[in-house]
Coordinates of C-alpha atoms in Angstrom, one line a residue:
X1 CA 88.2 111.1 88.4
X2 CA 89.4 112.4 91.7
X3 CA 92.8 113.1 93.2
X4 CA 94.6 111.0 96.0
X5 CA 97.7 112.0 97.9
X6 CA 100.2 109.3 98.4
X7 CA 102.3 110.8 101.3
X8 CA 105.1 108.9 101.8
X9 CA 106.0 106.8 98.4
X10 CA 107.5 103.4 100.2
X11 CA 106.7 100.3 99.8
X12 CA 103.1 100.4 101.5
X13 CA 102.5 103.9 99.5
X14 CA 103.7 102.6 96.2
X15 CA 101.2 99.7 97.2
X16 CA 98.0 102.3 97.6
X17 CA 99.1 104.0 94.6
X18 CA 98.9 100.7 92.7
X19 CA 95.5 100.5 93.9
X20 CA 93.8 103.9 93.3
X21 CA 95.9 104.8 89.9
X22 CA 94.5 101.1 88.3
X23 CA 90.9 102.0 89.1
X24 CA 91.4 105.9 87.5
X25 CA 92.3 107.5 90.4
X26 CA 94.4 110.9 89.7
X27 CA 97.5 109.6 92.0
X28 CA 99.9 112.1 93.1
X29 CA 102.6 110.6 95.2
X30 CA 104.9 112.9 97.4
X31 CA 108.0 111.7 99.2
X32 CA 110.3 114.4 101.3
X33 CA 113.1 112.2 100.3
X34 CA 113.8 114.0 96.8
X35 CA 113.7 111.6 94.2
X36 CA 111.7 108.8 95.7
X37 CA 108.4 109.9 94.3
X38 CA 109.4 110.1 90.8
X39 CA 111.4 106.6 91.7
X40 CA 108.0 105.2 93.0
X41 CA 106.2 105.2 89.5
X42 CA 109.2 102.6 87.6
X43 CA 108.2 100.3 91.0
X44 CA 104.5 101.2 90.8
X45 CA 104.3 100.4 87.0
X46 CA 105.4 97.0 87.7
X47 CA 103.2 96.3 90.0
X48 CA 100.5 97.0 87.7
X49 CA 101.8 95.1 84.4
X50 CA 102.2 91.7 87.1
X51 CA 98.5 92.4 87.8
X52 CA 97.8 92.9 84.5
X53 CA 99.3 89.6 83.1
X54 CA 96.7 88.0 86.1
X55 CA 93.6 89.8 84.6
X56 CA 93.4 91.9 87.5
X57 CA 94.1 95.2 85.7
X58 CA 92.4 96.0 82.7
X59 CA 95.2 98.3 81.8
X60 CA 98.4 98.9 83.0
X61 CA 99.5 101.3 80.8
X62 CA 96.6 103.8 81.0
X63 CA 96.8 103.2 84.8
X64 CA 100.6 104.0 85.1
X65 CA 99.4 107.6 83.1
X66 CA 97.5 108.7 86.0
X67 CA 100.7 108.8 88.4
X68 CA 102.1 112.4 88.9
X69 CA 105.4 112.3 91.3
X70 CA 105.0 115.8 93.1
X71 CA 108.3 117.7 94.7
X72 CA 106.5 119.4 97.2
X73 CA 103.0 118.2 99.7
X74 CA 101.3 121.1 98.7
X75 CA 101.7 120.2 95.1
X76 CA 100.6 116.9 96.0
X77 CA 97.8 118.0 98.0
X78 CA 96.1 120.4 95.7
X79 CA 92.8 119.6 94.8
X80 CA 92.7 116.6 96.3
X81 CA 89.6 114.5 97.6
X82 CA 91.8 111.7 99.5
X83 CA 95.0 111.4 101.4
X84 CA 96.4 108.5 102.3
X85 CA 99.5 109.2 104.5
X86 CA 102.5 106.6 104.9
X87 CA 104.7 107.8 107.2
X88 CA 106.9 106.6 110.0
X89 CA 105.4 104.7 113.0
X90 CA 106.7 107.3 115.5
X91 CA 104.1 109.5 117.1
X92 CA 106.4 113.2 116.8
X93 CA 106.1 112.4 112.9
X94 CA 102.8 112.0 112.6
X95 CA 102.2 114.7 114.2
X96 CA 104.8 116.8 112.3
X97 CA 103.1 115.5 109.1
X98 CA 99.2 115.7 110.0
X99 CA 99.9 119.5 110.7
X100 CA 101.2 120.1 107.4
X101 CA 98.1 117.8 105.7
X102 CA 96.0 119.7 108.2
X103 CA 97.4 123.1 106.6
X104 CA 97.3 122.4 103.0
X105 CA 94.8 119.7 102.4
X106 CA 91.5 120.9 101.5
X107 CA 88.7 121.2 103.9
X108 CA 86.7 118.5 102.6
X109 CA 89.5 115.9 102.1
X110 CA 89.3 112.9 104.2
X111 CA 93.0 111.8 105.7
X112 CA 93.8 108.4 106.7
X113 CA 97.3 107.0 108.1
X114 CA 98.4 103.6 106.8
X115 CA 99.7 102.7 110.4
X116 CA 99.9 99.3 112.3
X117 CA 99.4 99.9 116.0
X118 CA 99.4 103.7 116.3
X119 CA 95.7 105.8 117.0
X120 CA 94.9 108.7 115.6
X121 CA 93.8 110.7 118.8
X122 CA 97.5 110.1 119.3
X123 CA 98.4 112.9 116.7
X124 CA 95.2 114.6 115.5
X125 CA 94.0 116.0 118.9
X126 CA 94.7 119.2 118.1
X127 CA 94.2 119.5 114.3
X128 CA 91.9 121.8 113.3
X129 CA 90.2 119.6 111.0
X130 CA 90.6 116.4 112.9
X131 CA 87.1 115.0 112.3
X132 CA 88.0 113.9 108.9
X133 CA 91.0 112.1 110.2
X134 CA 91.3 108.1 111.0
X135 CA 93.7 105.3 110.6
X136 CA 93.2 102.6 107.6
X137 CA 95.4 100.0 108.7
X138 CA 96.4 97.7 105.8
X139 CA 98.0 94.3 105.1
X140 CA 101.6 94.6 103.1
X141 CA 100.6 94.7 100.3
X142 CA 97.8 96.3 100.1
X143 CA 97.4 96.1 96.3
X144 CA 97.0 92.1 96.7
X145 CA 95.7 91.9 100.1
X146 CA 92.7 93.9 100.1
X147 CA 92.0 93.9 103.7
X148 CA 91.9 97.5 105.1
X149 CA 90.9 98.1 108.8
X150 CA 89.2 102.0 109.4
X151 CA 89.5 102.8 112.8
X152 CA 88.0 105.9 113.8
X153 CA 89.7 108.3 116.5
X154 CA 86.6 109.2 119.4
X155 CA 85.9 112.5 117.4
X156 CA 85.8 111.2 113.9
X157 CA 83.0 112.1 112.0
X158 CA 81.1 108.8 111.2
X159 CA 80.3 110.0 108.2
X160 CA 83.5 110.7 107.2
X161 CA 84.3 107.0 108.4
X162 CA 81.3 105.8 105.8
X163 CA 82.6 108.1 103.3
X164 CA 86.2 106.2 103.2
X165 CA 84.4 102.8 103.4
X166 CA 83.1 103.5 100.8
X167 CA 86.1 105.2 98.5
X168 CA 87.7 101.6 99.1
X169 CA 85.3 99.1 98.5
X170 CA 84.6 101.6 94.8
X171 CA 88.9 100.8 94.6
X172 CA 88.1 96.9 95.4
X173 CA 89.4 96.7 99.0
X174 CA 87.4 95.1 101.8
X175 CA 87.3 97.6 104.4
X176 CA 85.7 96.7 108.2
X177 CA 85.2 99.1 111.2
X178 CA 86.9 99.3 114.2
X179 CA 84.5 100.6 116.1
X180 CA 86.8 102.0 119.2
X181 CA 90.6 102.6 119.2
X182 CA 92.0 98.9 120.4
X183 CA 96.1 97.8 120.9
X184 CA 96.4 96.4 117.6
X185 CA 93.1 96.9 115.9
X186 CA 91.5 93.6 115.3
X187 CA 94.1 91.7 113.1
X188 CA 97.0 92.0 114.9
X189 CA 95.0 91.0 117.8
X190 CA 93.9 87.9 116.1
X191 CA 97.6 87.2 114.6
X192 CA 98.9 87.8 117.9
X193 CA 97.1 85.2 119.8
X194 CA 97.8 82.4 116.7
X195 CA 101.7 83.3 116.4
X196 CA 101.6 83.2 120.7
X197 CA 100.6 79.9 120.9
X198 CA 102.5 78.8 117.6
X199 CA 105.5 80.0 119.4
X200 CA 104.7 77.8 122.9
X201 CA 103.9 74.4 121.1
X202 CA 106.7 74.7 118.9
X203 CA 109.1 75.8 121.7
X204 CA 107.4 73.1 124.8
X205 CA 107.9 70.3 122.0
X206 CA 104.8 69.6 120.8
X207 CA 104.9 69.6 117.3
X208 CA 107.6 71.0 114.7
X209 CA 107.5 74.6 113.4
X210 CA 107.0 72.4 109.9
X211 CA 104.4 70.6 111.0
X212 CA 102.8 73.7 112.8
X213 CA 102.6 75.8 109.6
X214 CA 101.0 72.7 107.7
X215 CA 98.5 72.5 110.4
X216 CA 97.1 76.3 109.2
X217 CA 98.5 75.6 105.5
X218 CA 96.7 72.4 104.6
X219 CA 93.9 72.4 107.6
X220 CA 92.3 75.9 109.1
X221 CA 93.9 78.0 106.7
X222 CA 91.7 76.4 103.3
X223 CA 88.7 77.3 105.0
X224 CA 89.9 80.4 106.1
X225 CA 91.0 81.4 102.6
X226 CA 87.1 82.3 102.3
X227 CA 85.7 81.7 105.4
X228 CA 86.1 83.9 108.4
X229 CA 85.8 82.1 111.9
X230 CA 82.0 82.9 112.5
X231 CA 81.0 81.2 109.6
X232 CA 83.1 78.5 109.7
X233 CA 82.0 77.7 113.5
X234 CA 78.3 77.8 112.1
X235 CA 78.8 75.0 109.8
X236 CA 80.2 72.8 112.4
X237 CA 77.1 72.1 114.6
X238 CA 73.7 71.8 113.3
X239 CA 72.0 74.8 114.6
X240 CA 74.7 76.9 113.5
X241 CA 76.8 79.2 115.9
X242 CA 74.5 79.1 119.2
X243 CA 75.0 75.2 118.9
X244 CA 78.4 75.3 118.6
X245 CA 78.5 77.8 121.4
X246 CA 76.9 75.3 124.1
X247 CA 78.4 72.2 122.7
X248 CA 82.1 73.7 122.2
X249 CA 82.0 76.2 124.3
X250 CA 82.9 74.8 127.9
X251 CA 85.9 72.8 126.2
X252 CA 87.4 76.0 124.4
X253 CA 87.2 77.3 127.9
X254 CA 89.0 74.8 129.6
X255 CA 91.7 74.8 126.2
X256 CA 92.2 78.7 126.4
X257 CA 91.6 80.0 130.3
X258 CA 89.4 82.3 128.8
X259 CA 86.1 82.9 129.9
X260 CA 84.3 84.4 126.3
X261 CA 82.2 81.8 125.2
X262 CA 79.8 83.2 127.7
X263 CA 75.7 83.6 126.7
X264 CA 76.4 87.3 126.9
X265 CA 79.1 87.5 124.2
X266 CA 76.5 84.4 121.9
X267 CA 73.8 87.2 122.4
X268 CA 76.3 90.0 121.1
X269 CA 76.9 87.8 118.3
X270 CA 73.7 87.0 117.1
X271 CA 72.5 90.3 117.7
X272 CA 74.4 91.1 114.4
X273 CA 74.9 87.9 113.0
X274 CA 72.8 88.0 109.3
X275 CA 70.5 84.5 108.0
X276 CA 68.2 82.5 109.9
X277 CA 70.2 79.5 112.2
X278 CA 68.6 76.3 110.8
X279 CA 69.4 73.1 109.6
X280 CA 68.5 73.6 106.3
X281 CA 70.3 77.2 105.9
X282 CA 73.6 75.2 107.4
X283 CA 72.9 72.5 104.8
X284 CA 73.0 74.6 102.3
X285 CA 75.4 76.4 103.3
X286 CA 77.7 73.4 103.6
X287 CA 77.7 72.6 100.5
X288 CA 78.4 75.8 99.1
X289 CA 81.9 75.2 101.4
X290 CA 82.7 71.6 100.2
X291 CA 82.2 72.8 96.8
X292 CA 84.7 76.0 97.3
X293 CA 87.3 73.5 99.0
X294 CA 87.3 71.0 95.8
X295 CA 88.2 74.0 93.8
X296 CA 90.4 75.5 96.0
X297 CA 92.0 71.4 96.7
X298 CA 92.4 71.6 92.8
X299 CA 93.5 74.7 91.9
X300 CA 96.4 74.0 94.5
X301 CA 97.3 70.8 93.4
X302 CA 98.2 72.6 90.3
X303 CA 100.2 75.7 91.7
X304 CA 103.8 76.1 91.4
X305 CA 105.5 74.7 94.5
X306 CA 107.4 76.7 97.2
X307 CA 111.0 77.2 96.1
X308 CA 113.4 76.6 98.6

């Protein structure tokens, strides 16, 4: 199997690790904090026998063997095929550590920062190999939330983009595209706007920050355990998302002050929007849902409760 780079063996790294070493990934994991690489495998170890009691690693053991805790990054680096860096969120230290990677890594290694809010063209201008470079932006923790946003710098190869794509859906992660660097990428921008207006009907007295979280908990949130917003939107009007569109739209309007729900931005949808909008597709298609909310209704009703 091939070799990944963990650089930078914290909590998101030890997270990646748990994710490429389980699916028989060679994981070498460098920190330049001596000590915290070798430190890493005890954590990473655990993480892999709590999957494994879940049936979502076949074998912890064997997947803890392929860990190797490196002292140096070229050690680390050697041979490598994939290098997922961790680093601080400060732009001299990327910088600092992309010209290393740059140095070391071979050629034909594709390098990806684990970074919230930061671009790439922000450190890899002047890289020598700095088409192989992009963000992949993931969800703490990566090794249960399988999320991962790729988000290309303007001179990424898009091949090298594909390539990545798909290294982690082979590792069972659910990467998308950001198709142009974005404050944010896409969700932060989308957690953003729900915690903004959490935060103003909470704090104009509208509702109770109890109460609030139920709302998503026990109403949007079940749907959107499976459901992304799209789909749910085209099950709520009969001819799917256009229909919602006119019959929503002007309201949403008037609720947000934005001005989105436009025919231009339904035509940008659609344009990329997969299955024919018709009744009997949204029938269908709605009872697939109800039947996924009865199991999810169950299954919840017999989870362990919060503790307090």
């Amino acid at each position: 199997m091939p070799t990944i780079a963990i650089v930078g063996s914290g909590l998101i790294g030890r997270a990646w690790a748990t994710v490429f070493c389980s699916h028989g990934w060679t994981t070498a994991l460098y920190d330049p904090v001596p000590g915290v690489a070798e430190a890493a495998k005890a954590h990473i170890a655990k993480n892999l026998k709590e999957l494994a009691d879940l049936d979502l690693v076949k074998d912890a053991k064997g997947s803890a063997g392929n860990l190797v805790a490196c002292a140096t990054l070229a050690d680390a680096l050697k041979g490598c095929a994939f290098v997922q860096e961790n680093g601080p969120e400060k732009v001299e230290d990327k910088i600092a550590i992309h010209k290393a990677i740059d140095a070391l890594a071979p050629p034909s290694a594709i390098v990806v920062s684990s970074t919230s809010f930061m671009f790439s063209s922000l450190w890899a201008k002047d890289l020598k190999h700095r088409s192989r470079v992009l963000v992949a932006h993931p969800v703490n923790p990566p090794h249960l939330v399988p999320i991962v946003e790729l988000c290309p710098a303007p001179w990424t190869d898009p091949k090298v983009v594909e390539k990545a794509r798909s290294i982690y859906e082979k590792v069972g992660q659910v990467p998308i595209t950001v198709k142009k660097e974005i404050d944010g990428f896409v969700l932060n921008r989308l957690q953003a706007v729900l915690m903004a207006e959490a935060f103003d009907l909470v704090g104009s007295g509208v509702v109770s920050p109890e109460d609030l979280d139920k709302t998503i908990r026990d109403g949007l949130g079940l749907r959107w355990s499976f459901m992304g917003p799209f789909e749910t939107i085209e099950l709520n009007a009969p001819g799917g998302i256009p229909d919602y569109n006119q019959r929503y739209g002007p309201s949403l309007t008037r609720l947000t002050g934005r001005k989105v729900f436009t025919q231009a931005n339904e035509t940008a949808i659609m344009a990329e929007w997969p299955g024919e909008q018709s009744p009997e597709r949204i029938a269908r298609l709605s009872k697939w849902r109800d039947g996924r909310l009865a199991a999810l209704k169950a299954h919840k009703r017999g989870a362990k409760k919060k503790p307090i």
